[in-house]
Amino acid sequence: MNKNVFRGILIITFLFSILYFIADVFYPSGHKVAYYLCYRSLFINEEPSTLTNLLRYTSLLLYVISVAGMFLFLAPFRLLFISSLLLTIPGYFTDPHLIYTSMSKILYDAGMIGSGVILATMYLEPINRLFKKSGNKTSGLDANNESGCLTDSS
């Protein structure tokens, strides 16, 4: 896999995330609307907690920033990407209305598969080498110097 394929996977996965949000929020099915109305009638005062919303929006922000950084092959953004995925896990247990339309479920699953591909390939060669080269350039090390020692550029 070369860097252009990796960047393509990043873009496609990001587009799946945007399309999932559009399909889920703006085009809900009749079953989903009925579920929300029933849920609201039973638990009228129950809103998502502040912690749930904080985790949700922090995860979204980290995801957008990490995709932009990984597009440029900057090494620290790999950790941000993993953090954004880990921050979504509590939402599965705290969000009471996890019901999907067929289209939003397809887009969500495709995005999760894409995130898994990104997660696996960013630590495998040759993509890992691209992240290491960018890390060496930003830390003052010569990218061609395999020993990791500082070199005099003059």
PDB file of C-alpha atoms in Angstrom:
ATOM      1  CA  MET A   1       0.000   0.000   0.000  1.00  0.00           C
ATOM      2  CA  ASN A   2       1.368   3.408  -0.890  1.00  0.00           C
ATOM      3  CA  LYS A   3       0.630   6.784   0.648  1.00  0.00           C
ATOM      4  CA  ASN A   4      -1.989   7.752  -1.940  1.00  0.00           C
ATOM      5  CA  VAL A   5      -4.053   4.633  -1.228  1.00  0.00           C
ATOM      6  CA  PHE A   6      -3.830   5.360   2.501  1.00  0.00           C
ATOM      7  CA  ARG A   7      -4.943   8.943   1.921  1.00  0.00           C
ATOM      8  CA  GLY A   8      -7.803   7.671  -0.231  1.00  0.00           C
ATOM      9  CA  ILE A   9      -8.953   5.354   2.550  1.00  0.00           C
ATOM     10  CA  LEU A  10      -8.787   8.284   5.001  1.00  0.00           C
ATOM     11  CA  ILE A  11     -10.957  10.445   2.740  1.00  0.00           C
ATOM     12  CA  ILE A  12     -13.479   7.683   2.014  1.00  0.00           C
ATOM     13  CA  THR A  13     -13.806   6.786   5.709  1.00  0.00           C
ATOM     14  CA  PHE A  14     -14.286  10.449   6.602  1.00  0.00           C
ATOM     15  CA  LEU A  15     -16.966  10.768   3.900  1.00  0.00           C
ATOM     16  CA  PHE A  16     -18.742   7.679   5.271  1.00  0.00           C
ATOM     17  CA  SER A  17     -18.799   9.360   8.685  1.00  0.00           C
ATOM     18  CA  ILE A  18     -20.348  12.514   7.259  1.00  0.00           C
ATOM     19  CA  LEU A  19     -22.893  10.560   5.214  1.00  0.00           C
ATOM     20  CA  TYR A  20     -23.804   8.463   8.275  1.00  0.00           C
ATOM     21  CA  PHE A  21     -24.512  11.616  10.249  1.00  0.00           C
ATOM     22  CA  ILE A  22     -26.645  13.056   7.436  1.00  0.00           C
ATOM     23  CA  ALA A  23     -28.594   9.815   6.980  1.00  0.00           C
ATOM     24  CA  ASP A  24     -29.119   9.323  10.698  1.00  0.00           C
ATOM     25  CA  VAL A  25     -30.119  12.861  11.644  1.00  0.00           C
ATOM     26  CA  PHE A  26     -31.849  14.264   8.582  1.00  0.00           C
ATOM     27  CA  TYR A  27     -33.501  11.159   7.120  1.00  0.00           C
ATOM     28  CA  PRO A  28     -34.778   8.984   9.968  1.00  0.00           C
ATOM     29  CA  SER A  29     -37.191   6.157   9.228  1.00  0.00           C
ATOM     30  CA  GLY A  30     -40.699   5.918  10.615  1.00  0.00           C
ATOM     31  CA  HIS A  31     -39.599   3.229  13.071  1.00  0.00           C
ATOM     32  CA  LYS A  32     -36.887   5.451  14.466  1.00  0.00           C
ATOM     33  CA  VAL A  33     -39.238   8.401  14.894  1.00  0.00           C
ATOM     34  CA  ALA A  34     -41.774   6.149  16.640  1.00  0.00           C
ATOM     35  CA  TYR A  35     -39.062   4.828  18.935  1.00  0.00           C
ATOM     36  CA  TYR A  36     -37.940   8.337  19.873  1.00  0.00           C
ATOM     37  CA  LEU A  37     -41.504   9.434  20.552  1.00  0.00           C
ATOM     38  CA  CYS A  38     -42.129   6.367  22.725  1.00  0.00           C
ATOM     39  CA  TYR A  39     -38.839   6.849  24.568  1.00  0.00           C
ATOM     40  CA  ARG A  40     -39.563  10.522  25.207  1.00  0.00           C
ATOM     41  CA  SER A  41     -43.037   9.733  26.524  1.00  0.00           C
ATOM     42  CA  LEU A  42     -41.609   7.222  29.023  1.00  0.00           C
ATOM     43  CA  PHE A  43     -38.495   9.159  30.050  1.00  0.00           C
ATOM     44  CA  ILE A  44     -39.519  12.754  29.502  1.00  0.00           C
ATOM     45  CA  ASN A  45     -36.938  14.291  31.830  1.00  0.00           C
ATOM     46  CA  GLU A  46     -34.008  12.103  30.857  1.00  0.00           C
ATOM     47  CA  GLU A  47     -31.541  13.914  28.649  1.00  0.00           C
ATOM     48  CA  PRO A  48     -28.070  12.728  27.695  1.00  0.00           C
ATOM     49  CA  SER A  49     -25.697  13.523  30.533  1.00  0.00           C
ATOM     50  CA  THR A  50     -23.091  16.237  30.345  1.00  0.00           C
ATOM     51  CA  LEU A  51     -20.376  13.586  30.464  1.00  0.00           C
ATOM     52  CA  THR A  52     -21.907  11.728  27.521  1.00  0.00           C
ATOM     53  CA  ASN A  53     -22.102  14.904  25.451  1.00  0.00           C
ATOM     54  CA  LEU A  54     -18.564  15.885  26.457  1.00  0.00           C
ATOM     55  CA  LEU A  55     -17.206  12.489  25.367  1.00  0.00           C
ATOM     56  CA  ARG A  56     -19.197  12.596  22.134  1.00  0.00           C
ATOM     57  CA  TYR A  57     -17.997  16.052  21.081  1.00  0.00           C
ATOM     58  CA  THR A  58     -14.428  15.463  22.245  1.00  0.00           C
ATOM     59  CA  SER A  59     -14.311  12.266  20.212  1.00  0.00           C
ATOM     60  CA  LEU A  60     -15.659  14.070  17.151  1.00  0.00           C
ATOM     61  CA  LEU A  61     -13.115  16.870  17.496  1.00  0.00           C
ATOM     62  CA  LEU A  62     -10.218  14.435  17.973  1.00  0.00           C
ATOM     63  CA  TYR A  63     -11.376  12.407  14.967  1.00  0.00           C
ATOM     64  CA  VAL A  64     -11.455  15.418  12.629  1.00  0.00           C
ATOM     65  CA  ILE A  65      -8.075  16.702  13.851  1.00  0.00           C
ATOM     66  CA  SER A  66      -6.465  13.257  13.654  1.00  0.00           C
ATOM     67  CA  VAL A  67      -7.659  12.614  10.100  1.00  0.00           C
ATOM     68  CA  ALA A  68      -6.185  15.946   9.011  1.00  0.00           C
ATOM     69  CA  GLY A  69      -2.876  15.165  10.741  1.00  0.00           C
ATOM     70  CA  MET A  70      -2.683  11.622   9.403  1.00  0.00           C
ATOM     71  CA  PHE A  71      -3.315  12.931   5.898  1.00  0.00           C
ATOM     72  CA  LEU A  72       0.019  14.746   6.303  1.00  0.00           C
ATOM     73  CA  PHE A  73       1.602  11.658   7.951  1.00  0.00           C
ATOM     74  CA  LEU A  74       2.322  13.388  11.248  1.00  0.00           C
ATOM     75  CA  ALA A  75       3.116  10.736  13.863  1.00  0.00           C
ATOM     76  CA  PRO A  76       1.401  12.210  16.970  1.00  0.00           C
ATOM     77  CA  PHE A  77      -1.959  12.190  15.217  1.00  0.00           C
ATOM     78  CA  ARG A  78      -2.026   8.399  15.202  1.00  0.00           C
ATOM     79  CA  LEU A  79      -2.490   8.484  18.962  1.00  0.00           C
ATOM     80  CA  LEU A  80      -5.274  11.060  18.576  1.00  0.00           C
ATOM     81  CA  PHE A  81      -7.030   8.747  16.130  1.00  0.00           C
ATOM     82  CA  ILE A  82      -6.868   5.832  18.570  1.00  0.00           C
ATOM     83  CA  SER A  83      -8.076   8.106  21.380  1.00  0.00           C
ATOM     84  CA  SER A  84     -11.046   9.257  19.323  1.00  0.00           C
ATOM     85  CA  LEU A  85     -12.059   5.659  18.685  1.00  0.00           C
ATOM     86  CA  LEU A  86     -11.699   4.731  22.357  1.00  0.00           C
ATOM     87  CA  LEU A  87     -13.784   7.712  23.467  1.00  0.00           C
ATOM     88  CA  THR A  88     -16.743   6.429  21.447  1.00  0.00           C
ATOM     89  CA  ILE A  89     -16.987   3.226  23.513  1.00  0.00           C
ATOM     90  CA  PRO A  90     -18.783   4.719  26.567  1.00  0.00           C
ATOM     91  CA  GLY A  91     -21.446   6.106  24.224  1.00  0.00           C
ATOM     92  CA  TYR A  92     -22.607   2.599  23.443  1.00  0.00           C
ATOM     93  CA  PHE A  93     -23.527   2.099  27.090  1.00  0.00           C
ATOM     94  CA  THR A  94     -24.866   5.545  27.943  1.00  0.00           C
ATOM     95  CA  ASP A  95     -26.833   6.476  24.823  1.00  0.00           C
ATOM     96  CA  PRO A  96     -30.289   4.911  25.181  1.00  0.00           C
ATOM     97  CA  HIS A  97     -31.405   5.311  21.587  1.00  0.00           C
ATOM     98  CA  LEU A  98     -29.086   3.281  19.424  1.00  0.00           C
ATOM     99  CA  ILE A  99     -31.472   2.412  16.645  1.00  0.00           C
ATOM    100  CA  TYR A 100     -30.387   2.713  13.042  1.00  0.00           C
ATOM    101  CA  THR A 101     -32.071   3.027   9.705  1.00  0.00           C
ATOM    102  CA  SER A 102     -30.826   0.568   7.106  1.00  0.00           C
ATOM    103  CA  MET A 103     -28.855   3.209   5.214  1.00  0.00           C
ATOM    104  CA  SER A 104     -27.291   4.733   8.332  1.00  0.00           C
ATOM    105  CA  LYS A 105     -26.283   1.267   9.578  1.00  0.00           C
ATOM    106  CA  ILE A 106     -24.578   0.468   6.265  1.00  0.00           C
ATOM    107  CA  LEU A 107     -22.694   3.780   6.335  1.00  0.00           C
ATOM    108  CA  TYR A 108     -21.768   3.334  10.005  1.00  0.00           C
ATOM    109  CA  ASP A 109     -20.426  -0.181   9.421  1.00  0.00           C
ATOM    110  CA  ALA A 110     -18.475   0.925   6.345  1.00  0.00           C
ATOM    111  CA  GLY A 111     -16.946   3.753   8.369  1.00  0.00           C
ATOM    112  CA  MET A 112     -15.995   1.384  11.186  1.00  0.00           C
ATOM    113  CA  ILE A 113     -14.416  -1.047   8.711  1.00  0.00           C
ATOM    114  CA  GLY A 114     -12.501   1.874   7.199  1.00  0.00           C
ATOM    115  CA  SER A 115     -11.351   2.952  10.657  1.00  0.00           C
ATOM    116  CA  GLY A 116     -10.117  -0.580  11.301  1.00  0.00           C
ATOM    117  CA  VAL A 117      -8.197  -0.570   8.024  1.00  0.00           C
ATOM    118  CA  ILE A 118      -6.641   2.786   8.929  1.00  0.00           C
ATOM    119  CA  LEU A 119      -5.775   1.536  12.407  1.00  0.00           C
ATOM    120  CA  ALA A 120      -4.086  -1.575  11.040  1.00  0.00           C
ATOM    121  CA  THR A 121      -2.227   0.018   8.151  1.00  0.00           C
ATOM    122  CA  MET A 122      -0.849   3.025  10.000  1.00  0.00           C
ATOM    123  CA  TYR A 123       1.378   0.716  12.051  1.00  0.00           C
ATOM    124  CA  LEU A 124       2.386  -1.604   9.187  1.00  0.00           C
ATOM    125  CA  GLU A 125       5.088  -1.000   6.611  1.00  0.00           C
ATOM    126  CA  PRO A 126       5.399   1.057   4.369  1.00  0.00           C
ATOM    127  CA  ILE A 127       2.879   3.488   5.923  1.00  0.00           C
ATOM    128  CA  ASN A 128       4.572   3.264   9.336  1.00  0.00           C
ATOM    129  CA  ARG A 129       7.816   4.387   7.707  1.00  0.00           C
ATOM    130  CA  LEU A 130       6.097   7.513   6.340  1.00  0.00           C
ATOM    131  CA  PHE A 131       4.927   8.434   9.837  1.00  0.00           C
ATOM    132  CA  LYS A 132       8.438   7.854  11.212  1.00  0.00           C
ATOM    133  CA  LYS A 133       9.997  10.063   8.526  1.00  0.00           C
ATOM    134  CA  SER A 134       7.662  12.928   9.332  1.00  0.00           C
ATOM    135  CA  GLY A 135       8.356  12.442  13.040  1.00  0.00           C
ATOM    136  CA  ASN A 136      12.106  12.652  12.422  1.00  0.00           C
ATOM    137  CA  LYS A 137      11.767  15.845  10.382  1.00  0.00           C
ATOM    138  CA  THR A 138       9.752  17.571  13.066  1.00  0.00           C
ATOM    139  CA  SER A 139      12.061  16.516  15.915  1.00  0.00           C
ATOM    140  CA  GLY A 140      15.279  17.758  14.323  1.00  0.00           C
ATOM    141  CA  LEU A 141      16.550  14.317  13.288  1.00  0.00           C
ATOM    142  CA  ASP A 142      17.696  13.467   9.797  1.00  0.00           C
ATOM    143  CA  ALA A 143      15.145  11.202   8.084  1.00  0.00           C
ATOM    144  CA  ASN A 144      17.914   9.319   6.254  1.00  0.00           C
ATOM    145  CA  ASN A 145      19.875   8.689   9.441  1.00  0.00           C
ATOM    146  CA  GLU A 146      18.751   5.282  10.659  1.00  0.00           C
ATOM    147  CA  SER A 147      20.596   5.494  13.983  1.00  0.00           C
ATOM    148  CA  GLY A 148      18.441   8.352  15.238  1.00  0.00           C
ATOM    149  CA  CYS A 149      21.470  10.448  16.153  1.00  0.00           C
ATOM    150  CA  LEU A 150      21.482  14.175  15.602  1.00  0.00           C
ATOM    151  CA  THR A 151      23.457  15.155  12.542  1.00  0.00           C
ATOM    152  CA  ASP A 152      25.135  18.340  11.560  1.00  0.00           C
ATOM    153  CA  SER A 153      23.464  19.662   8.418  1.00  0.00           C
ATOM    154  CA  SER A 154      26.325  22.045   7.483  1.00  0.00           C
TER     155      SER A 154
END
